[in-house]
PDB file of C-alpha atoms and ligand atoms in Angstrom:
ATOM      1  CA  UNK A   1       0.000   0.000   0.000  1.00  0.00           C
ATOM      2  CA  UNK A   2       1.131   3.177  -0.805  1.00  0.00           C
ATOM      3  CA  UNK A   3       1.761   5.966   1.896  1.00  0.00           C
ATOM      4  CA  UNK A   4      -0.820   8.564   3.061  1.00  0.00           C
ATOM      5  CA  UNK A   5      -0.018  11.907   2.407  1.00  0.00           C
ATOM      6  CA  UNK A   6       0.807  13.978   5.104  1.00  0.00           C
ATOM      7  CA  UNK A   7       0.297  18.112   5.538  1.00  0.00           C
ATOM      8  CA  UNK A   8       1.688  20.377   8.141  1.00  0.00           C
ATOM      9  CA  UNK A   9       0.602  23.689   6.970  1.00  0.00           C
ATOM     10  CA  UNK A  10       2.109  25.969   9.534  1.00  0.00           C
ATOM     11  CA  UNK A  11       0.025  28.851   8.962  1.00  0.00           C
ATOM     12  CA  UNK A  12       1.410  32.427   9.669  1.00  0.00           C
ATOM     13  CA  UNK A  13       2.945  30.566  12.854  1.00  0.00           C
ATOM     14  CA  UNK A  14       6.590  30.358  14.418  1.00  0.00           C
ATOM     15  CA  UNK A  15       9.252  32.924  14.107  1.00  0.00           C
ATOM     16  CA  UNK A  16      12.893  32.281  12.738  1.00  0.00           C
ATOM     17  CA  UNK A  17      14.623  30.905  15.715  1.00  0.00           C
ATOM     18  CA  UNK A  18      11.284  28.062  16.318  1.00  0.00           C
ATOM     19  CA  UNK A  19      11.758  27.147  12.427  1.00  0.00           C
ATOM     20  CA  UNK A  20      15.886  26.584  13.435  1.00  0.00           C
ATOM     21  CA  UNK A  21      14.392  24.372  16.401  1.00  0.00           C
ATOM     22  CA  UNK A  22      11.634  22.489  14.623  1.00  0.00           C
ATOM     23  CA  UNK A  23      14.529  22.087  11.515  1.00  0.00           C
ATOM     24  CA  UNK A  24      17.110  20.694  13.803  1.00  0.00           C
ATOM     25  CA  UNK A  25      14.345  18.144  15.588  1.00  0.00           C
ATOM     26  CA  UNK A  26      12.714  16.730  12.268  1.00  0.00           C
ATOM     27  CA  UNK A  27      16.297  16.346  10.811  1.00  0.00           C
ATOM     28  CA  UNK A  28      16.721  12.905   9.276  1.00  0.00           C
ATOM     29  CA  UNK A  29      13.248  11.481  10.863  1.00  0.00           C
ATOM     30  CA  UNK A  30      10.908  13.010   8.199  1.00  0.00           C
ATOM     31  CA  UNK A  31       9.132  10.188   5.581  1.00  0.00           C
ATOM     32  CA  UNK A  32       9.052  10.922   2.126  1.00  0.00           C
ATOM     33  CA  UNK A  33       5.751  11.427   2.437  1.00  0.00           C
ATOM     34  CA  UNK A  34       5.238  14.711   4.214  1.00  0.00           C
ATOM     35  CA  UNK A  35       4.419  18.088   2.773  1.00  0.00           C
ATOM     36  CA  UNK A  36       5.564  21.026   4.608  1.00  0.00           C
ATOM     37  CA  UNK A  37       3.367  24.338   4.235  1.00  0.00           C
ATOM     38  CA  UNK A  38       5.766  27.393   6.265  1.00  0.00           C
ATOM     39  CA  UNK A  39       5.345  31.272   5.644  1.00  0.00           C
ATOM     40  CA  UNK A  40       6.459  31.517   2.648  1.00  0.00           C
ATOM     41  CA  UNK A  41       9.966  33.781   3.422  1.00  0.00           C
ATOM     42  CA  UNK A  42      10.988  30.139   5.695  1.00  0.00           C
ATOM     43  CA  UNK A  43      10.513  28.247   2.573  1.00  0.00           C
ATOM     44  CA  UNK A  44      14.258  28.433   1.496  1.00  0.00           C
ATOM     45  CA  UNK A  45      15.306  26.776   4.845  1.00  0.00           C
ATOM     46  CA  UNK A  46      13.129  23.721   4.159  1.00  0.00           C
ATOM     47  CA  UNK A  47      14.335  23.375   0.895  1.00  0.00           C
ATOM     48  CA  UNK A  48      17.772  23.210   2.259  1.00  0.00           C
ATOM     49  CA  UNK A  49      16.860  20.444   4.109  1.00  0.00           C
ATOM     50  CA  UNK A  50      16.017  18.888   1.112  1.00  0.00           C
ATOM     51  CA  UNK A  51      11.954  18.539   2.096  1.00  0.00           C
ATOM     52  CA  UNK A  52       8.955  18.235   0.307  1.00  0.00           C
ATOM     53  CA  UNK A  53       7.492  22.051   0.312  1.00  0.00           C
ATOM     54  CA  UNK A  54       4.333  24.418  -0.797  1.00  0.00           C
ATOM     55  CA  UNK A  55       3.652  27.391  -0.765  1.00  0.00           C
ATOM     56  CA  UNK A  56      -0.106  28.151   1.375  1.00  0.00           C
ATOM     57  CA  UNK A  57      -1.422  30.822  -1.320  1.00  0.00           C
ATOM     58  CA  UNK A  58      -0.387  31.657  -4.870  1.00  0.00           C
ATOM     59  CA  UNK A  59      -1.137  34.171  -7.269  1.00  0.00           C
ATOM     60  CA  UNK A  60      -3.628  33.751 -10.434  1.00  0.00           C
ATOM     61  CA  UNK A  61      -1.876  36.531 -12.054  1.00  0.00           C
ATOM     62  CA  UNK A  62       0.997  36.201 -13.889  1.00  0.00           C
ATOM     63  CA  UNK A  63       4.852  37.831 -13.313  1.00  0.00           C
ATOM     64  CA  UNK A  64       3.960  41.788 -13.384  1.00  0.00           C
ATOM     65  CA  UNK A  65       2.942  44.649 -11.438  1.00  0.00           C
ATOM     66  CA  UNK A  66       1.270  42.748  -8.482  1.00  0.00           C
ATOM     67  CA  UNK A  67       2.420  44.303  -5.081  1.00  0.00           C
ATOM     68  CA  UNK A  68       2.559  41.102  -2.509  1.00  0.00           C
ATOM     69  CA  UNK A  69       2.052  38.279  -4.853  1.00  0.00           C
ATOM     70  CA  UNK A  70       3.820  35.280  -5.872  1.00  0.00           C
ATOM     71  CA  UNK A  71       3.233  33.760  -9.227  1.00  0.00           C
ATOM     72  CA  UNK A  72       2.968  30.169  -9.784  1.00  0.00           C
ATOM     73  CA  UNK A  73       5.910  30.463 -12.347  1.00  0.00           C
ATOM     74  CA  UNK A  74       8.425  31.515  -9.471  1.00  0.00           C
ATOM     75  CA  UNK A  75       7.221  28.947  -7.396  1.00  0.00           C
ATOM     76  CA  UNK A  76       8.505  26.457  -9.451  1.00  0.00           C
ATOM     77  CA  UNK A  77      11.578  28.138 -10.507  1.00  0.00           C
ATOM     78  CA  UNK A  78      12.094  27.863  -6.620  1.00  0.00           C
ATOM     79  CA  UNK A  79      11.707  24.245  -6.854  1.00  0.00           C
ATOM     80  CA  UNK A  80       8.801  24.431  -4.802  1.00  0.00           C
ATOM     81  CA  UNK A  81       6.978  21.794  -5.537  1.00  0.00           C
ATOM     82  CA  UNK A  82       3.339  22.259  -4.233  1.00  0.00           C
ATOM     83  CA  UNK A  83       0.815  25.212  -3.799  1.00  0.00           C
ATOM     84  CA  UNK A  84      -2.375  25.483  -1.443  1.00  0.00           C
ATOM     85  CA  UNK A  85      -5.690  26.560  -2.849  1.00  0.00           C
ATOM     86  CA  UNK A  86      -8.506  28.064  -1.439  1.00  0.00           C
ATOM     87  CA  UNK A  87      -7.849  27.078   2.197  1.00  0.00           C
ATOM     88  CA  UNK A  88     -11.224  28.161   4.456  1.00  0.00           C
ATOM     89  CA  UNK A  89      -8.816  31.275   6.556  1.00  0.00           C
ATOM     90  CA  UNK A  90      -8.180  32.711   2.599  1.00  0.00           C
ATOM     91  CA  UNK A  91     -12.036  32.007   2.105  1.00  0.00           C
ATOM     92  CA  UNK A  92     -12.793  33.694   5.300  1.00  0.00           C
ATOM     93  CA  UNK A  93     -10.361  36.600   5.835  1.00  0.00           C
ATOM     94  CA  UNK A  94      -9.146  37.056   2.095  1.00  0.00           C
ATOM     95  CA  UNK A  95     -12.890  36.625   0.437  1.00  0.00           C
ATOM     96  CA  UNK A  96     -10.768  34.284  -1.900  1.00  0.00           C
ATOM     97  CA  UNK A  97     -13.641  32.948  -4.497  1.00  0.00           C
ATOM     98  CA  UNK A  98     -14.177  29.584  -5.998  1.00  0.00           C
ATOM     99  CA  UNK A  99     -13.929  31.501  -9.670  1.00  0.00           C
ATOM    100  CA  UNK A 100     -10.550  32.505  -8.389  1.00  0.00           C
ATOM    101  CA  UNK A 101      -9.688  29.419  -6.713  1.00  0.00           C
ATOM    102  CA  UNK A 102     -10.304  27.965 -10.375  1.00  0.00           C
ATOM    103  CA  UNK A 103      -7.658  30.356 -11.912  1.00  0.00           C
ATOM    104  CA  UNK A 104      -5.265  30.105  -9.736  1.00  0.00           C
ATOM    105  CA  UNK A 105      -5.739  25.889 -10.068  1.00  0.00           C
ATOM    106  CA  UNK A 106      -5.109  26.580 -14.033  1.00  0.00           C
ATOM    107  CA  UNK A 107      -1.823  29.129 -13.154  1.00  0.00           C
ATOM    108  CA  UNK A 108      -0.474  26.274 -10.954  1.00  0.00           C
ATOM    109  CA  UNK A 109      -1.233  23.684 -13.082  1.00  0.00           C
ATOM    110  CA  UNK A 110      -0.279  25.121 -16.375  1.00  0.00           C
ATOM    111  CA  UNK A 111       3.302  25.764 -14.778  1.00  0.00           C
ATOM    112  CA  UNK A 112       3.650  22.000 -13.372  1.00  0.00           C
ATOM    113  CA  UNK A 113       2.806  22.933  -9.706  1.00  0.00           C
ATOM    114  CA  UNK A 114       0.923  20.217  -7.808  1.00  0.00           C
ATOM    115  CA  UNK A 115      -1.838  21.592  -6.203  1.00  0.00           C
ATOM    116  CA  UNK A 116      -3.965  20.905  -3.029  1.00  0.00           C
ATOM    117  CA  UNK A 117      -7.440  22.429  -3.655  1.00  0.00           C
ATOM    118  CA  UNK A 118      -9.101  23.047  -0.189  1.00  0.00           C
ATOM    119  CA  UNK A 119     -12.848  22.556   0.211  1.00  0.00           C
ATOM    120  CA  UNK A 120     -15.543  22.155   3.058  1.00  0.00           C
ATOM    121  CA  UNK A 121     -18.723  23.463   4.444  1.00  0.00           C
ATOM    122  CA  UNK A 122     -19.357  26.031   6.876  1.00  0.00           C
ATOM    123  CA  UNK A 123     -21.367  25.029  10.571  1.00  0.00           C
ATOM    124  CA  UNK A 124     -24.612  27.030   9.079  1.00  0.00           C
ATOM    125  CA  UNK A 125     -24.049  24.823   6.093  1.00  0.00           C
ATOM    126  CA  UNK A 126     -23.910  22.155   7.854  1.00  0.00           C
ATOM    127  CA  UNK A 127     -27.021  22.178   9.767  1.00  0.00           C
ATOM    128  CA  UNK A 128     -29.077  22.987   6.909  1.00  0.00           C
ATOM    129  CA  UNK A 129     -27.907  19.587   5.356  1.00  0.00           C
ATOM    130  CA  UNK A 130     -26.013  21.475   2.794  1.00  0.00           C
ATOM    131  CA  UNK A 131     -22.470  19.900   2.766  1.00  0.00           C
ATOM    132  CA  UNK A 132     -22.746  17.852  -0.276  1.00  0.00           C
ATOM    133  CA  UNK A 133     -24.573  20.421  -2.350  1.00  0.00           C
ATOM    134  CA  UNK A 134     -21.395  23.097  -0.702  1.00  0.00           C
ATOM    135  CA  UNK A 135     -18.808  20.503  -1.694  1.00  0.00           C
ATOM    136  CA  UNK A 136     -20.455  19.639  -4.794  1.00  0.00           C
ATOM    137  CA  UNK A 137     -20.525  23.191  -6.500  1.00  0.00           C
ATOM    138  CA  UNK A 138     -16.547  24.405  -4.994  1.00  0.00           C
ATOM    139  CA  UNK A 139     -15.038  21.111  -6.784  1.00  0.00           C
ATOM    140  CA  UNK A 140     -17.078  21.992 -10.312  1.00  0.00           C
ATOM    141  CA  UNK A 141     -16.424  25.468  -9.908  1.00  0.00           C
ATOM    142  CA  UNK A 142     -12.353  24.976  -9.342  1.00  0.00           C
ATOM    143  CA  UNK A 143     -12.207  22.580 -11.309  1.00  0.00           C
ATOM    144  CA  UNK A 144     -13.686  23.830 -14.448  1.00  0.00           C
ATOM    145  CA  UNK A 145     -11.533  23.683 -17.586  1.00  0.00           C
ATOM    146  CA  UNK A 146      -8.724  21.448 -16.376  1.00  0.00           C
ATOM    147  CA  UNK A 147      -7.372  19.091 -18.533  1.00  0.00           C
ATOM    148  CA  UNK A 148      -7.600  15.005 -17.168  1.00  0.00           C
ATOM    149  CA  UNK A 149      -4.053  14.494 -17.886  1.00  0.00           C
ATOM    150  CA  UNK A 150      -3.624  16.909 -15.090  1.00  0.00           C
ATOM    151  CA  UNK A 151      -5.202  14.839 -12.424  1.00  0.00           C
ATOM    152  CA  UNK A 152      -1.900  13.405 -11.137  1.00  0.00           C
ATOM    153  CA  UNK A 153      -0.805  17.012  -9.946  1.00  0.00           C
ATOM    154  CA  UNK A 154      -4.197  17.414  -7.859  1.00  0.00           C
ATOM    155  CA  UNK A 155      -5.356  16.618  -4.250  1.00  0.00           C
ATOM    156  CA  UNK A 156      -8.256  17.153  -2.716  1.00  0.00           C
ATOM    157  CA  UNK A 157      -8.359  18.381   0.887  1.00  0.00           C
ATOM    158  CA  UNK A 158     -11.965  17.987   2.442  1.00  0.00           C
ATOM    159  CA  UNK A 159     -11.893  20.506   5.497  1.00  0.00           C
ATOM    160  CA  UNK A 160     -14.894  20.836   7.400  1.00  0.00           C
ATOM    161  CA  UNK A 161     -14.563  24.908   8.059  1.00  0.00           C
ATOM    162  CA  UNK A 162     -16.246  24.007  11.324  1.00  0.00           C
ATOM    163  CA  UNK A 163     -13.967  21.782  11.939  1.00  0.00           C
ATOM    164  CA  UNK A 164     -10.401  23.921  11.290  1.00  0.00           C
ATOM    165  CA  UNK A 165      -8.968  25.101  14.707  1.00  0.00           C
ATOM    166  CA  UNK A 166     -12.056  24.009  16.696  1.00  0.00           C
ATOM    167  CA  UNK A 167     -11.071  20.585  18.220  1.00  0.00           C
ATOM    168  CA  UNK A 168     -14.183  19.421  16.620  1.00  0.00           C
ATOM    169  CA  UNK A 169     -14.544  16.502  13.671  1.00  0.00           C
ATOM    170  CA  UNK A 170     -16.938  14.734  11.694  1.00  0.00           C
ATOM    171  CA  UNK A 171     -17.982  11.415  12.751  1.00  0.00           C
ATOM    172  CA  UNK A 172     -16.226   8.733  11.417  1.00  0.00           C
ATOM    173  CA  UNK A 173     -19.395   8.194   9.541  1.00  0.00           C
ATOM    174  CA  UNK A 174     -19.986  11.439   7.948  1.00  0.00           C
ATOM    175  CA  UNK A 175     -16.459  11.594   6.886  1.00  0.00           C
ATOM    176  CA  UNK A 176     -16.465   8.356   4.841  1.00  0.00           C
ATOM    177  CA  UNK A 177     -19.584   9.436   2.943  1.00  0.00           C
ATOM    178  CA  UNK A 178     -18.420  12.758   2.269  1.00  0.00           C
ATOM    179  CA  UNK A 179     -15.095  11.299   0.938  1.00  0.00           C
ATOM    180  CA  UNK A 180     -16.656   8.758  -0.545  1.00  0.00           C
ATOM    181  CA  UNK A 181     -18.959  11.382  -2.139  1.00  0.00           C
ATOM    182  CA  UNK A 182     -16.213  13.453  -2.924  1.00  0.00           C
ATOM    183  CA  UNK A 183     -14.919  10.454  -5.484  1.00  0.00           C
ATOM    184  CA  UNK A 184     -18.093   9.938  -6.859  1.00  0.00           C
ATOM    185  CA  UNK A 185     -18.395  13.104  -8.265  1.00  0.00           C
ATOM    186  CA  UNK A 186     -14.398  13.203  -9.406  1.00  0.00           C
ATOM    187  CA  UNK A 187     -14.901   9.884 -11.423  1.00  0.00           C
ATOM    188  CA  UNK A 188     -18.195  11.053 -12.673  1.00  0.00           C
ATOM    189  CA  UNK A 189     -18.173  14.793 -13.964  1.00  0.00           C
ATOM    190  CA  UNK A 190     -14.248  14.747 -14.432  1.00  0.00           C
ATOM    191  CA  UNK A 191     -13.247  11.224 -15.207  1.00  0.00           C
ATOM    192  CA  UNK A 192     -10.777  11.663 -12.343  1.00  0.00           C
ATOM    193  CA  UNK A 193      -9.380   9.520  -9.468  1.00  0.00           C
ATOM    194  CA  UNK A 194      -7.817  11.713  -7.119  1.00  0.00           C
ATOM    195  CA  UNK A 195      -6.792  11.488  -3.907  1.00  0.00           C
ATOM    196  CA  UNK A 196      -8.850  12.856  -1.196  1.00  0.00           C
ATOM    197  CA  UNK A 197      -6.925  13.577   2.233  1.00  0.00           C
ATOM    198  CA  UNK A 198      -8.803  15.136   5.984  1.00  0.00           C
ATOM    199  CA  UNK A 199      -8.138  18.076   7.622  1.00  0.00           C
ATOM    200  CA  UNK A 200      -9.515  19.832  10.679  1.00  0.00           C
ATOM    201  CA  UNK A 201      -8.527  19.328  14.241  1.00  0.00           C
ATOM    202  CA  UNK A 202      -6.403  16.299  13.752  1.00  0.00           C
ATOM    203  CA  UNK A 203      -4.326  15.268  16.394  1.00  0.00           C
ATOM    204  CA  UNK A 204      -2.332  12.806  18.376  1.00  0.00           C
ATOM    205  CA  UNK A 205      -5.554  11.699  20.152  1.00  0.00           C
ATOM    206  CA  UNK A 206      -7.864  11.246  17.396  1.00  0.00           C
ATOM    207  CA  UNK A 207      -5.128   9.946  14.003  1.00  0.00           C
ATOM    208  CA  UNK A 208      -5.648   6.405  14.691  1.00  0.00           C
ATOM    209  CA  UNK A 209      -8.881   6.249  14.639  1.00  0.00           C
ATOM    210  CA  UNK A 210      -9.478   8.439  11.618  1.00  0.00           C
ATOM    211  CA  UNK A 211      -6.326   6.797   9.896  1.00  0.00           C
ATOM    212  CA  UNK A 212      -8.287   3.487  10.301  1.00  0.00           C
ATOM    213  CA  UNK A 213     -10.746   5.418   7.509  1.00  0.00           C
ATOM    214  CA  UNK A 214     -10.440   3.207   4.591  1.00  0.00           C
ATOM    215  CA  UNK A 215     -11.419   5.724   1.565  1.00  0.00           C
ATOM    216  CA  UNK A 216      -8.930   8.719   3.418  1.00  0.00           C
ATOM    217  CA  UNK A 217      -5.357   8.826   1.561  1.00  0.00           C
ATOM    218  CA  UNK A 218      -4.176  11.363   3.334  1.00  0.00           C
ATOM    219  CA  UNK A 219      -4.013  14.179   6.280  1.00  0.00           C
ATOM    220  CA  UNK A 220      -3.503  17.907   6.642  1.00  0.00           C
ATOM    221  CA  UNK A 221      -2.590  19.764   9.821  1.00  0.00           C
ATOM    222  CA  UNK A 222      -2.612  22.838  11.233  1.00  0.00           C
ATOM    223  CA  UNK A 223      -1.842  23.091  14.957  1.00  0.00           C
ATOM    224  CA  UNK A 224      -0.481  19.608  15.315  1.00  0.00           C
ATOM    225  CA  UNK A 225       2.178  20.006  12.929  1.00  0.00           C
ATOM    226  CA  UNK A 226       3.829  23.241  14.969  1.00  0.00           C
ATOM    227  CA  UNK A 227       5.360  21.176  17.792  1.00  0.00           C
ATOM    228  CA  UNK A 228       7.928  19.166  16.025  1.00  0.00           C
ATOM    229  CA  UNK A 229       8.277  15.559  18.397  1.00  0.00           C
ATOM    230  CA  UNK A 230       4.034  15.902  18.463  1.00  0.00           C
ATOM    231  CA  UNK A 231       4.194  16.220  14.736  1.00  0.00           C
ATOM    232  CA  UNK A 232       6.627  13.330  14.286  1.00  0.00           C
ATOM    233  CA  UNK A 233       4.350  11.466  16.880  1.00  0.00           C
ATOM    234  CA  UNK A 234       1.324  11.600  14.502  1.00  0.00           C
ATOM    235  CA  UNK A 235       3.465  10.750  11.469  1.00  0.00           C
ATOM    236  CA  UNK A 236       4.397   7.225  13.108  1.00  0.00           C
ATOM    237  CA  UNK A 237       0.778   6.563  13.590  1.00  0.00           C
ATOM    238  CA  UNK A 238      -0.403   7.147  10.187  1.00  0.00           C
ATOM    239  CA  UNK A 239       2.904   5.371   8.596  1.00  0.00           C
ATOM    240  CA  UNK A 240       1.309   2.534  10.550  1.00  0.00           C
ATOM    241  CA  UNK A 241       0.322   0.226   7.755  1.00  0.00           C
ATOM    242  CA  UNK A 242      -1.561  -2.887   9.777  1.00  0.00           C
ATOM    243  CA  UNK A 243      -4.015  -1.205  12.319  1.00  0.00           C
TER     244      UNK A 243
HETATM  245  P1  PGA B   1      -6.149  22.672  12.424  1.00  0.00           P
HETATM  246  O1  PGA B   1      -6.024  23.371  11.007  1.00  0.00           O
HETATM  247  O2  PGA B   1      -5.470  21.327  12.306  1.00  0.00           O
HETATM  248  O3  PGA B   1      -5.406  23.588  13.356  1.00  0.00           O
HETATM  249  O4  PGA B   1      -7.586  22.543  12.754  1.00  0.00           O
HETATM  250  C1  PGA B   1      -6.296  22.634   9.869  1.00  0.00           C
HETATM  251  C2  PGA B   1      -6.019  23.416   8.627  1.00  0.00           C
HETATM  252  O5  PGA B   1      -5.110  24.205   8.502  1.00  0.00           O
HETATM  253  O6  PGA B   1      -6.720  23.245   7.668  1.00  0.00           O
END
């Protein structure tokens, strides 16, 4: 079996002298299977290290007169290898859009950048019994006009918004039909089989049992990823293979 794919997006966390730390812990015990998500000026350090990296935003303009932004183009000139897209904080605080999650998907893609595309439902969507019709419309909207011979440079990361920083996650239930759900659609309005990976309040307390999800190839992590022996912790258990 393959290895789960593993996502520590650090967020606008840690300041230089915590990124020396964390570098110096994770040295040498860090699979081949983790993605590392830092601010983006820490990115060189990881690189260094010779780890798997992405950037947590990129731009869907091109190089040019954009004050701030970072163009998929000099992201892989960087040899950075991955970029985040449409995570629920750039949703919330940025009023990032599907329609502009969708060109900055083709920008990414178009330059050979392997992108994570970040959906979920809010709480409010959620109670109304929304989450597949949410889910449903954010994957045709950002994925619209991408080529299937791109589908090996996409992941799919289902994040409850409820669910991010809230110690709060789906039932074990409700996660395997969403995912589930989630591949349905793929396969049948995209001819795609991507993989689909959880994030949202994971943590050292609850990986087993959501690693134990059959249809879930993958986690991301926010919080649990900033402490570097808790993050290697939670790696171990989802490296498991016979639990
Ligand atoms: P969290 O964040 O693990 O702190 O809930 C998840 C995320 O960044 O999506």
């Amino acid at each position: 079996m393959e290895n789960k794919i593993i996502i520590g997006n650090m967020k606008m966390y840690m300041n230089l002298s915590e990124i020396e730390y964390y570098l110096k812990i994770i040295k040498d015990k860090v699979s081949d299977n983790v993605i590392f998500f830092p601010s983006s000026i820490y990115i060189p350090y990881f690189l260094k290290g010779q780890y798997h990296v992405g950037l947590q935003n990129i731009s869907f303009f091109d190089d040019g007169a954009y004050t701030g932004e970072i163009s998929a183009h000099q992201a892989t000139e960087m040899k950075i290898q991955y970029a985040m897209l449409g995570h629920s904080e750039r949703r919330l605080y940025f009023k990032e859009t599907d329609y502009e999650v969708n060109q900055k998907v083709i920008k990414c893609l178009n330059n050979n950048l392997n992108i994570i595309i970040c959906i979920g439902e809010t709480k409010e969507e959620k109670l109304q019994s929304l989450t597949k019709e949410v889910i449903k419309n954010q994957l045709m909207i950002a994925l619209n006009n991408v080529e299937i011979q791109k589908q090996k440079n996409i992941i799919i990361a289902y994040e409850p918004r409820w669910a991010i920083g809230t110690n709060q996650i789906p039932t074990i239930f409700e996660l395997e039909d969403v995912v589930d759900y989630i591949k349905k659609i793929l396969k049948k309005d995209f001819k795609m089989n991507l993989k689909v990976i959880y994030g949202g309040s994971v943590n050292i307390d609850n990986i087993a049992e959501l690693n134990r999800i059959n249809n879930i190839d993958g986690f991301l992590l926010g919080r649990s990823c900033i402490e570097p022996q808790a993050f290697l912790k939670i790696i171990e258990v989802i490296n498991l293979k016979d639990i």
